[in-house]
XYZ file of C-alpha atoms in Angstrom:
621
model
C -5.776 14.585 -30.628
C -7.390 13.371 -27.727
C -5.808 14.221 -23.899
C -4.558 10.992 -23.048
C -3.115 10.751 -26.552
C -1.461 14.712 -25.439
C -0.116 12.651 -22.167
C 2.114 10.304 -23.518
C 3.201 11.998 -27.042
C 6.605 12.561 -28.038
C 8.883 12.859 -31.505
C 11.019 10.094 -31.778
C 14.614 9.999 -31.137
C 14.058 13.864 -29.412
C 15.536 14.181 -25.485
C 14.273 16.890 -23.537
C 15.596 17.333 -19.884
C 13.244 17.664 -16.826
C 11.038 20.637 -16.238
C 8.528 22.275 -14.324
C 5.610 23.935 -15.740
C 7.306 27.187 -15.289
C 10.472 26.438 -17.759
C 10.587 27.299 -21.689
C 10.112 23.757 -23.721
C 13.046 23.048 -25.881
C 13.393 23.591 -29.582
C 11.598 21.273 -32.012
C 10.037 19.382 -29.083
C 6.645 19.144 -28.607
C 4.980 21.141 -25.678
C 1.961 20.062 -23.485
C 0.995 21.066 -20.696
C -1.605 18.830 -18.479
C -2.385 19.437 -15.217
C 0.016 22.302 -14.867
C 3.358 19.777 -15.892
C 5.006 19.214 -19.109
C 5.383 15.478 -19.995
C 7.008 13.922 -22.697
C 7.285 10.304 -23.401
C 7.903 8.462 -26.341
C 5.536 7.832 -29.450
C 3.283 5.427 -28.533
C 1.557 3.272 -31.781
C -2.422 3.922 -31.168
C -3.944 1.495 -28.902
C -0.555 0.323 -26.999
C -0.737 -0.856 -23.366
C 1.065 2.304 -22.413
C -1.116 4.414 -23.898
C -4.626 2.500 -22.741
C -3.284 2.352 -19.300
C -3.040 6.245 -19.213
C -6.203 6.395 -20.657
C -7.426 4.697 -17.773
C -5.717 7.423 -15.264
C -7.584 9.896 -17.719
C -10.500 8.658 -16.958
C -10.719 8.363 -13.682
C -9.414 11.273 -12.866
C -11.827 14.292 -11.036
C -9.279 16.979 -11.058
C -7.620 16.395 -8.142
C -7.813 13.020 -7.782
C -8.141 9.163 -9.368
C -11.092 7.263 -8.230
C -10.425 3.719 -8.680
C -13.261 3.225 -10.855
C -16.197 5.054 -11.759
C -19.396 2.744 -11.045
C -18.361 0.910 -7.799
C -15.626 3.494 -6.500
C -16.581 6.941 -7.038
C -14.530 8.765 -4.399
C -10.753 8.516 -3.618
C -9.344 5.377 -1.532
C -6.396 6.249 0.847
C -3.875 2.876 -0.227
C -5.376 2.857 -4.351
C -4.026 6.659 -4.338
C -0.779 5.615 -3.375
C -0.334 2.823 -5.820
C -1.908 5.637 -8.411
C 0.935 8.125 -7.737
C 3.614 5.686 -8.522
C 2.278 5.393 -11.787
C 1.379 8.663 -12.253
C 4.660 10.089 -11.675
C 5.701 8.753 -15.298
C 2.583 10.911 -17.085
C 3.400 13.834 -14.740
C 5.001 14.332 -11.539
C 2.730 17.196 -10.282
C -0.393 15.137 -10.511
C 1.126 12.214 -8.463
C 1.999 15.028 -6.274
C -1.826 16.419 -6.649
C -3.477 12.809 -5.656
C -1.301 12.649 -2.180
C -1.894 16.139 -1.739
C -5.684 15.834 -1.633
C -5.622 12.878 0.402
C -3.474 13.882 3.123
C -5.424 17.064 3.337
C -8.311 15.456 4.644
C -5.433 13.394 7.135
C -7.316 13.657 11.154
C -5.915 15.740 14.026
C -4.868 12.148 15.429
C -2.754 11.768 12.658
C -5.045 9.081 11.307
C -5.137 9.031 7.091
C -8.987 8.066 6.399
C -9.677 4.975 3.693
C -12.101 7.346 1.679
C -12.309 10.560 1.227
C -15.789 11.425 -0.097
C -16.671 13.055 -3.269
C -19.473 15.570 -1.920
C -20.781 15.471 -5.682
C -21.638 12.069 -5.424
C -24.820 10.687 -4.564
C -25.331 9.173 -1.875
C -26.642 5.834 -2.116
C -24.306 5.895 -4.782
C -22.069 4.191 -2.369
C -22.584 2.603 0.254
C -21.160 3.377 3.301
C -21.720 6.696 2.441
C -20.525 9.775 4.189
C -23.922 9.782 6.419
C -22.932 6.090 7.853
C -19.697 7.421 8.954
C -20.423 10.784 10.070
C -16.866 11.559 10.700
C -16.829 15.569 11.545
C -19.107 14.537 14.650
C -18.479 11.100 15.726
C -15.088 11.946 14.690
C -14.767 15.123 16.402
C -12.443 14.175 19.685
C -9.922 12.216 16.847
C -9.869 15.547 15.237
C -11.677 14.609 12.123
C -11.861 17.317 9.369
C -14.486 19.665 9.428
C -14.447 20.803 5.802
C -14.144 17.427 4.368
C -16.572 14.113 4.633
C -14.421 10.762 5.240
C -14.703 7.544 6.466
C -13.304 7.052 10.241
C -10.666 3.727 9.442
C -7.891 3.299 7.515
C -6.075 1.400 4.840
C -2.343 0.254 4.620
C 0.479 2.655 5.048
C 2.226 2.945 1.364
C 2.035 6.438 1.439
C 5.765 7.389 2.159
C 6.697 4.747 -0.411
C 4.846 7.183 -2.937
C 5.284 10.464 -1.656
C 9.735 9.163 -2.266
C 8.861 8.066 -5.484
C 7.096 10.994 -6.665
C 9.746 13.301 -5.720
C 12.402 11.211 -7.189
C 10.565 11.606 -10.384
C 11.304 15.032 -10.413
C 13.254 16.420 -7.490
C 13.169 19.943 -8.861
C 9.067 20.014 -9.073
C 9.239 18.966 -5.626
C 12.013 21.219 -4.557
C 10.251 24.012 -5.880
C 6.927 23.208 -4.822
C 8.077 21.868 -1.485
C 6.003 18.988 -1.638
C 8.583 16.830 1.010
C 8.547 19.599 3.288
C 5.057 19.715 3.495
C 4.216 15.851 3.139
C 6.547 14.753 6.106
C 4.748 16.285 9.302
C 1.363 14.536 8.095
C 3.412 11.622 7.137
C 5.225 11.545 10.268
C 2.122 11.902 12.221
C 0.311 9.376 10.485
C 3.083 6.619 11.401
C 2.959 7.624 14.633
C -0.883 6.804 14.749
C -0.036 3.207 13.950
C 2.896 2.617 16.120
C 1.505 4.432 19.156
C -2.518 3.851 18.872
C -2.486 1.027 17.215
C -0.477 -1.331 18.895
C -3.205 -3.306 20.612
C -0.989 -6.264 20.935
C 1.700 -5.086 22.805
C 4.588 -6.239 20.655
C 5.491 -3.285 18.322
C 3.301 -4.270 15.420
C 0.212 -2.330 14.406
C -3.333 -4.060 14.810
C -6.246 -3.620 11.706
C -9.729 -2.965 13.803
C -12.036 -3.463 10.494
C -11.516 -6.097 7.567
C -11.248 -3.000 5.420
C -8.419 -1.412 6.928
C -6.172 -4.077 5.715
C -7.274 -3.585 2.077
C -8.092 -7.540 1.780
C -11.827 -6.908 2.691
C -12.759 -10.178 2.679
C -10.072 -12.807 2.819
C -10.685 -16.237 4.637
C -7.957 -14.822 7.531
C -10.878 -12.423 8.733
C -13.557 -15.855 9.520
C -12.059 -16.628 12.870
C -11.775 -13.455 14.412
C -15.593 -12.099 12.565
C -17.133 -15.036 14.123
C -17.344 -13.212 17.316
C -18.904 -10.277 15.984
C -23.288 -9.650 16.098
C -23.865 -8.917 12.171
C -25.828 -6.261 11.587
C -29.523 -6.825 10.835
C -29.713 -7.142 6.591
C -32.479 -4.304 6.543
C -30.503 -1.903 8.381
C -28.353 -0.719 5.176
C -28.710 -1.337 1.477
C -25.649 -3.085 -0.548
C -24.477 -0.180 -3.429
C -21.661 -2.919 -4.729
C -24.153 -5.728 -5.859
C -25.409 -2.985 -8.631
C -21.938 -3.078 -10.296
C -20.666 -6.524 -9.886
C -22.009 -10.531 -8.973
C -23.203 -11.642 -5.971
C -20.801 -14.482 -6.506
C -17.680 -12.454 -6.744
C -18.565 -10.002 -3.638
C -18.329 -10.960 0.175
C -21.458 -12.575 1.370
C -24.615 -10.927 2.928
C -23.544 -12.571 6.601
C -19.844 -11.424 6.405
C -21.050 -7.598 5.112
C -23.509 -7.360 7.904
C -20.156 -7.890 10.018
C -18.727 -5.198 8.093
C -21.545 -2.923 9.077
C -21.344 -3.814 12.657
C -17.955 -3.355 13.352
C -18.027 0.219 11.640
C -20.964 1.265 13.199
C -19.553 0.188 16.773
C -16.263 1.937 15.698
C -18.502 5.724 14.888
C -20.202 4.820 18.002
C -17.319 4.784 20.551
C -15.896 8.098 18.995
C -13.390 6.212 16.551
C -11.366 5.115 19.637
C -8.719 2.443 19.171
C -8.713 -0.887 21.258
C -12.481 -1.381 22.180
C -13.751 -3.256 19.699
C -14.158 -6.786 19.190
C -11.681 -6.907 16.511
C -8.012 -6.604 16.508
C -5.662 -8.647 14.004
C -2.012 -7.668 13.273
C -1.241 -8.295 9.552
C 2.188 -9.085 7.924
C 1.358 -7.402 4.731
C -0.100 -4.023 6.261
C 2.893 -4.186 8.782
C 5.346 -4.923 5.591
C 4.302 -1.669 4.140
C 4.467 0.537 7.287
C 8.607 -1.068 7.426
C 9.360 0.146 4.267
C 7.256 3.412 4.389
C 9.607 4.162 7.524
C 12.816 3.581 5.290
C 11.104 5.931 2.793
C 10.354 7.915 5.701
C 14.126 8.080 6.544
C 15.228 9.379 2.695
C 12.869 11.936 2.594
C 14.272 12.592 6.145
C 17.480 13.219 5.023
C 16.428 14.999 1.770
C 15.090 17.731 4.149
C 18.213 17.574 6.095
C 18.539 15.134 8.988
C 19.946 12.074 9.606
C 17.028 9.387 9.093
C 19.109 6.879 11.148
C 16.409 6.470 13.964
C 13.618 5.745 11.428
C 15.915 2.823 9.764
C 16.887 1.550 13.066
C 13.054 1.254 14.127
C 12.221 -0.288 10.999
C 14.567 -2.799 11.289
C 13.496 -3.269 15.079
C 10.086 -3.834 13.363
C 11.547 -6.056 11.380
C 12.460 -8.240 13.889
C 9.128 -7.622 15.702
C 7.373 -9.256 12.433
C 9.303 -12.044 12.647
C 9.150 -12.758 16.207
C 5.217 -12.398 16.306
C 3.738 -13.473 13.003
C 6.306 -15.804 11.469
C 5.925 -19.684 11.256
C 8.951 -21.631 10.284
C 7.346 -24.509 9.916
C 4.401 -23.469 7.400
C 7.590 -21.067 6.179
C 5.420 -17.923 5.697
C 3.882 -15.323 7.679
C 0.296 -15.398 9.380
C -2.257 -12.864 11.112
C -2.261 -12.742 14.462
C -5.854 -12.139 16.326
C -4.717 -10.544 18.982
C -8.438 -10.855 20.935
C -8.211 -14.261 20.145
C -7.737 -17.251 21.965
C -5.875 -20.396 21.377
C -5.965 -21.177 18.015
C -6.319 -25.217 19.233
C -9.931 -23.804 20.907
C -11.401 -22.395 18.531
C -12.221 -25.200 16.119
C -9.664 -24.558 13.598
C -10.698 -26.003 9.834
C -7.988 -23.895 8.086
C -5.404 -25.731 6.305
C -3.102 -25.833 9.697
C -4.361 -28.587 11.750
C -4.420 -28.300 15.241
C -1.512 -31.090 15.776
C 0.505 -28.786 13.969
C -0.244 -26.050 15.298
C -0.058 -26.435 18.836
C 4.107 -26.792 19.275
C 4.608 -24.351 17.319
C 1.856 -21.896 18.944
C 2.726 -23.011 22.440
C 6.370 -22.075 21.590
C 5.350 -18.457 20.326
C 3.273 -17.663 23.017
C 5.575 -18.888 25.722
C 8.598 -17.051 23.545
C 6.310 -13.856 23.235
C 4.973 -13.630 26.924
C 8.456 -13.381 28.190
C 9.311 -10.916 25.981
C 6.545 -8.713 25.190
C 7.333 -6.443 28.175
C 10.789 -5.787 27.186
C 10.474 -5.377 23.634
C 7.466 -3.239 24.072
C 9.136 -1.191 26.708
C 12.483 -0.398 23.845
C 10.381 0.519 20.943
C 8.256 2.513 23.230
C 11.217 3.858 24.919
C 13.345 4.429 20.827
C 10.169 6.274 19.630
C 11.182 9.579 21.736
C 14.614 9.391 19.829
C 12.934 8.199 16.199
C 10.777 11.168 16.518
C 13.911 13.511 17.642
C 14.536 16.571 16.074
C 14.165 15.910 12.651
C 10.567 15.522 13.069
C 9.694 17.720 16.172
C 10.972 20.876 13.939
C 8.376 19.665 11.313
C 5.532 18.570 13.214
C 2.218 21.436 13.505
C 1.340 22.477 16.930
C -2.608 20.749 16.400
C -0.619 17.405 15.835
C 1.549 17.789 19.364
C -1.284 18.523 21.128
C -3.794 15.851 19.403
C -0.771 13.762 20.848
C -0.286 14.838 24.141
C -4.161 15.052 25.117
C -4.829 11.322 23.563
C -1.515 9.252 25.060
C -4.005 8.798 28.065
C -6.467 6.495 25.727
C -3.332 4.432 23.720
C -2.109 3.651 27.265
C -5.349 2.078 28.258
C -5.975 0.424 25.005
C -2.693 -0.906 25.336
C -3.285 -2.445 28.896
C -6.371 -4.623 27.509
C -3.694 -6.289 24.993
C -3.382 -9.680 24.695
C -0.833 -12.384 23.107
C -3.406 -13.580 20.866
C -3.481 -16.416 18.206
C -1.955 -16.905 14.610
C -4.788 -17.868 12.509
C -4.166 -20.692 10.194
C -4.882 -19.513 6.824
C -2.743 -18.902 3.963
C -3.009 -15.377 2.238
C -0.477 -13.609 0.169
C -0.317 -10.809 2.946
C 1.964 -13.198 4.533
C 4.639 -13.456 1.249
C 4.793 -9.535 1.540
C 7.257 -8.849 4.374
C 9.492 -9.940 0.970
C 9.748 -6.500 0.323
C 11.566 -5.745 3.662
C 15.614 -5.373 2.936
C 16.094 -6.584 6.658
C 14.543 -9.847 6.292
C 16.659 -12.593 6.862
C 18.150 -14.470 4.329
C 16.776 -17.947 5.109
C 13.673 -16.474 5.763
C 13.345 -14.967 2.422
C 14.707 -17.648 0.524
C 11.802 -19.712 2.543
C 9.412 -17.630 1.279
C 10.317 -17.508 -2.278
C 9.696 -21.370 -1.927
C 6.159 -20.949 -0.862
C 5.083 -18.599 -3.159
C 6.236 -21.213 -5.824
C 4.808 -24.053 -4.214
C 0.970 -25.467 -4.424
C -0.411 -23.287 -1.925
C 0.549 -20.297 -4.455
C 1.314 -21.790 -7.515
C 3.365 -18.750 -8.587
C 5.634 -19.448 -11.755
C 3.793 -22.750 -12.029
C 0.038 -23.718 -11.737
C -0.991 -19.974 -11.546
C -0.396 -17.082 -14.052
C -0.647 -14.437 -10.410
C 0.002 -15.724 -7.063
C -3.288 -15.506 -5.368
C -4.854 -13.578 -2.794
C -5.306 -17.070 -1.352
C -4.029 -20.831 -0.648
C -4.978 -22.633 -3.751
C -5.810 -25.356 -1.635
C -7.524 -24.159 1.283
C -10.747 -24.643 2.321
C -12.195 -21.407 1.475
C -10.315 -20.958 -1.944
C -12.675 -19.247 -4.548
C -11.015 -17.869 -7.892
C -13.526 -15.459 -8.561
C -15.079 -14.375 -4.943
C -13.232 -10.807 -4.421
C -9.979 -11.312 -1.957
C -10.567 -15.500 -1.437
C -8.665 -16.579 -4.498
C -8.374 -13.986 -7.172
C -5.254 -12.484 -8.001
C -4.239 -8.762 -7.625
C -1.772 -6.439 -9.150
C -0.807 -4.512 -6.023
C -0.158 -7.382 -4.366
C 1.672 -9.349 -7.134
C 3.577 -5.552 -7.731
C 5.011 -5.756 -4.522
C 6.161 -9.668 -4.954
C 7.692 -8.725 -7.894
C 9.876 -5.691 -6.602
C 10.092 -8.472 -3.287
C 11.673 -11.136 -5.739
C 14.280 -8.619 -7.433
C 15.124 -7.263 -3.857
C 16.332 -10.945 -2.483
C 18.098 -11.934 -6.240
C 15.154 -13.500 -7.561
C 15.422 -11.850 -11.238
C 14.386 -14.325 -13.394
C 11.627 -15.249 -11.138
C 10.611 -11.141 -10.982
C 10.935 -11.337 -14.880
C 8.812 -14.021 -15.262
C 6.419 -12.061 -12.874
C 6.618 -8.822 -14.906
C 5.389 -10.378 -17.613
C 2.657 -12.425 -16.055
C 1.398 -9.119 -14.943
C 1.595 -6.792 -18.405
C 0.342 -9.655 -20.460
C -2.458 -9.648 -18.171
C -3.334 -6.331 -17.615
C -3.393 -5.990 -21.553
C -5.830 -8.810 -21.644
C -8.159 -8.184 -18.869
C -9.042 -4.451 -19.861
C -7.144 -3.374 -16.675
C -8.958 -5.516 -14.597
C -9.469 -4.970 -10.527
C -8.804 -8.520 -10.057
C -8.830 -11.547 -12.352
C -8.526 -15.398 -12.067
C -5.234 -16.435 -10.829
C -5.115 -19.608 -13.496
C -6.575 -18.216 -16.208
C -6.272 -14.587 -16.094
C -9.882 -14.067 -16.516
C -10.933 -10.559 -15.667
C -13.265 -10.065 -12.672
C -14.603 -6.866 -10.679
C -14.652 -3.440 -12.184
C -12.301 -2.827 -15.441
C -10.688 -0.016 -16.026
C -9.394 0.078 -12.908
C -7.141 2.750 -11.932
C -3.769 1.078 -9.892
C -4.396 -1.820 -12.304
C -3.115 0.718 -15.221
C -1.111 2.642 -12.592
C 1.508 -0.035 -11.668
C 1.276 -1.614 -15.316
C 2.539 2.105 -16.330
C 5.653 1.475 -13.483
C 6.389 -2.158 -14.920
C 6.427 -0.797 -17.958
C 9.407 2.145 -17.511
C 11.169 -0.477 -15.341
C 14.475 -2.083 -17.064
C 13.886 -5.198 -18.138
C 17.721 -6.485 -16.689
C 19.749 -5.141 -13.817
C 22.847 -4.481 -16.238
C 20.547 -1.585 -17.682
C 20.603 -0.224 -14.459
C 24.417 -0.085 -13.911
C 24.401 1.691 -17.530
C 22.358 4.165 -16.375
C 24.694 5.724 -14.113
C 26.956 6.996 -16.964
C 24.681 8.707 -18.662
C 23.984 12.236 -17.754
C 20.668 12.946 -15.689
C 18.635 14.194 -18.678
C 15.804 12.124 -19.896
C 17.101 9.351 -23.120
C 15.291 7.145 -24.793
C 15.750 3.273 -23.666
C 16.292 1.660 -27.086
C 15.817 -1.536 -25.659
C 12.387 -1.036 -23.874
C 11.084 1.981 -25.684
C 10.659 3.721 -22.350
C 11.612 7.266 -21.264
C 13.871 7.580 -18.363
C 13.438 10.736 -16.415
C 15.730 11.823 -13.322
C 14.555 10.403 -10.475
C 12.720 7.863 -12.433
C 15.869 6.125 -12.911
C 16.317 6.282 -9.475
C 13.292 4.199 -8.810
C 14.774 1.352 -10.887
C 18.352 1.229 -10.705
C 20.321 -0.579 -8.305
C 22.772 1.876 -7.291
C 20.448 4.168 -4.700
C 19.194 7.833 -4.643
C 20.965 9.668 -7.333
C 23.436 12.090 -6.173
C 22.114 15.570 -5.577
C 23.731 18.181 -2.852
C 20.771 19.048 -0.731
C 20.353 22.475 0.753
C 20.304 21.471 3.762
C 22.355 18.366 4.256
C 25.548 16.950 2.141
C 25.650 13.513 3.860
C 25.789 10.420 1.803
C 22.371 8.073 1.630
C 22.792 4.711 2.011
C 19.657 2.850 0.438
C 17.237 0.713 2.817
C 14.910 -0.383 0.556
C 13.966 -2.063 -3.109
C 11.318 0.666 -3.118
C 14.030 3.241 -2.685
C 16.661 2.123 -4.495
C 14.929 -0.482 -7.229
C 17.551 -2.570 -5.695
C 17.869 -5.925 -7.534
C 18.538 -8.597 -4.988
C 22.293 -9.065 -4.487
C 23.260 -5.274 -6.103
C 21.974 -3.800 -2.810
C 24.718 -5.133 -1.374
């Protein structure tokens, strides 16, 4: 019997409850241990999706973390890690605890969680930009880069409190134990206050990307307008490591890589100080996730004993921040905002918004936002001293307060050069994420739901996945990387977005879409969003992740009421053939945390989020 075939094992029609690795295995069950947890799950027949998709995880994993694949990403990615733990919390808790463990550790004294943390057993032109490009314990020295550790000096999106809530939910006593919360929220809490306080280059509340990488959609048609202004690098001045594991035609193009290259290399050169580059863009997806990380941010919060009300009224503040700055009624989704940009009407635009369209509606925003701006910045500057109140000043390390205090000087001044900026006028799915944000209005979400199913996203219709891009813009590619194709992370979140807002039969629909395809792509990083058509690496490791999470979700919402009267052991789901653990079922149901007297707090929780709660659509109310 092979290890993966040892992770998902189980006798049929046995229950076992919850344990660590430290408790005696029941009677008659069977016992193993991986990675210093017990799992059990029910018998899988040999090659099902279940147990291929943990073969994946096998794989990939190095022992104390999942590299997203092999050949073309050998070292651990800060957002893929993430979207890993939430899967890996079904195989075994303490190794979704493990991969956010690892990452964090290499987290920056400016509370800054790096996009890569290298493997120093790799090669190096095994990857390119290796840990020599970035240089981060030198150029990275006055951010408070890690000496011990080689990373990379950006950032990816903030889903990190999403997993760390996740993973403990899976099994609260591992993390009690262990105390993996306790430990997890000062470098959490630090890292959100990167974004909010560094990172605001547009004055409005909303945190800016400085690098097309940072926003995980490397090379999406949004990022044209705003690269155009930026001096490519010369070609001979680095070598391309991803054109020896995948087509030229599927990867961003020499010109827009030499951008890359540039804008990194001016980043390392300036220290890795925010707000001097030539590139600043404010994304709704990337600010979507940092929303609901804060809700997360607020249960584990109050798992450790506080309140968590300041963190849920500043993400709803954000909320409305999102709305207010990157929200077009009239296209009825959200957009990027380049906030070094000009007026969109001046800068040529050949996106699918035509500049008679545009211009009321951008005139209107920037008029709306100019006589705003100072006063919303002002309360969200002025909230953040009571969001980070005592329940985070008792947790926060001394290096963090001080990598604070001695660098507000710098996020003032980058925060002076801020300008109003410009939506750009293309369509990407980042803008039918902030779905996932409880908050949202109503009409607004109901708006959204009608894009995603109309022809710029096909989704339920024309296309199996909604893709990364308008299937009718200009720049639309079905195979070229983050123009076209469709992803599982993203179509993941639409699909916990859809059950959040009442959309089941449309999330059903989506669930489907999205097992049926990962089964037939091999796990594919990306595929064609008409045909499913697998494209990129295979194999890949939050492909199998997140099919592993649709796969222990409930199929209906009525399972979830069910749930609650049955004791918190794990069962057997007859009707899905899926194991539920504690804390799993917490994930999925729609009734919120499940009730546990903390030793430090007794207060009710009230759930924020789908991610929290599983919440389908109108049970959160």
């Amino acid at each position: 019997m092979d290890r993966t075939t040892q992770l998902t094992i189980r006798r049929t029609g046995t229950t076992a409850p919850a344990r660590t690795s430290g408790s005696p295995a029941p009677p008659g069950s069977h016992e193993i241990t991986h990675s210093g947890a017990h799992v059990y799950d029910p018998d899988r027949p040999t090659g099902s999706l279940h147990l291929r998709a943990a073969r994946v995880l096998e794989g990939n994993w190095t022992g104390t973390s999942t590299v997203p694949s092999h050949g073309l990403y050998p070292h651990q990615w800060s957002w893929d890690s993430a979207f890993i733990a939430i899967g890996l919390r079904h195989l075994s808790p303490l190794r979704a605890q493990t991969e956010l463990e690892t990452l964090l550790g290499a987290q920056w004294g400016d509370g800054r969680i790096p996009h890569i943390v290298f493997n120093p057993s790799v090669p190096l032109d095994a990857y390119f930009p290796s840990p020599d490009f970035w240089r981060s314990s030198t150029a990275g020295r006055a951010a408070g880069a890690p000496r011990t550790v080689q990373t990379s000096g950006i950032v990816q999106p903030p889903v990190h409190a999403l997993a760390a809530w996740l993973v403990h939910q899976a099994d609260p006593g591992l993390s009690r134990s262990r105390s993996f919360l306790s430990r997890m929220y000062p470098r959490l809490a630090a890292w959100h206050r990167y974004l909010l306080h560094r990172r605001d280059l547009g004055g409005g509340g909303l945190a800016s990307v400085v690098h097309p990488w940072e926003q995980g959609m490397d090379n999406s048609p949004c990022w044209d307008a705003p690269l155009s202004r930026v001096t490519p690098a010369a070609p001979r001045s680095f070598r391309r490591a991803d054109l020896d594991h995948g087509s030229a035609e599927d990867r961003p193009t020499d010109l827009d890589y030499g951008r890359y290259v540039r804008l990194a290399t001016d980043y390392r050169d300036g220290g890795y100080a925010d707000g001097a580059g030539e590139f600043a863009v404010e994304d709704p997806a990337f600010n979507a996730l940092l929303i609901a990380s804060e809700h997360a941010l607020a249960a584990i919060a109050q798992e450790l004993g506080a309140a968590g009300t300041a963190r849920h009224a500043r993400a709803e503040r954000l909320t409305a921040a999102l709305v207010e700055r990157l929200w077009d009624p009239t296209e009825g989704m959200f957009f990027c905002r380049d906030v070094y940009g000009g007026d969109a009407r001046d800068e040529g635009e050949s996106g699918a918004l035509g500049s008679d369209r545009r211009s009321p509606e951008s005139g209107a925003l920037d008029s709306e936002q100019r006589s705003s701006e100072s006063g919303a910045h002002g309360s969200e500057r002025g909230s953040r001293s009571g969001a980070l109140g005592a329940e985070q000043r008792s947790a926060e390390s001394s290096a963090h307060a001080s990598e604070r205090r001695s660098r507000q000087s710098g996020a003032h001044a980058s925060e002076q050069r801020s300008r109003t900026g410009a939506l750009i006028p293309e369509r990407s799915v980042a803008g039918l994420l902030p779905l996932i944000l409880p908050a949202l209005p109503r009409d607004i979400a109901a708006t959204l739901v009608r894009t995603a199913g109309g022809p710029h996203f096909g989704l339920g219709g024309v296309a199996r996945l909604a893709p990364s891009y308008d299937l009718t813009g200009h720049a639309f590619d079905p195979h070229r990387y983050w123009r076209g194709p469709a992803w599982f992370n993203t179509n993941w979140l639409l699909e916990r977005g859809l059950r959040l807002h009442g959309e089941h039969g449309r999330a059903e629909e989506l669930r489907a879409a999205l097992l049926e395809t990962a089964d037939t792509s091999g796990f594919a990083e990306y595929v064609d969003p008409y045909t499913g058509e697998a494209c990129g690496a295979l194999g890949f490791s939050w492909t199998a992740a997140l099919t592993l999470d649709l796969l222990h979700e409930p199929a209906r919402a009525d399972q979830a009421d069910r749930a609650d009267r049955v004791d918190r052991v794990d069962r057997v789901d007859q009707s899905t053939h899926v194991v539920s653990h504690p804390g799993h079922r917490a994930f999925d149901k729609a009734q919120g945390t499940p009730p546990h007297t903390s030793h430090a707090s007794h207060t009710t929780h009230t759930p924020h989020s789908s991610f929290e709660t599983g919440a389908k659509g109108g049970d959160r109310g």
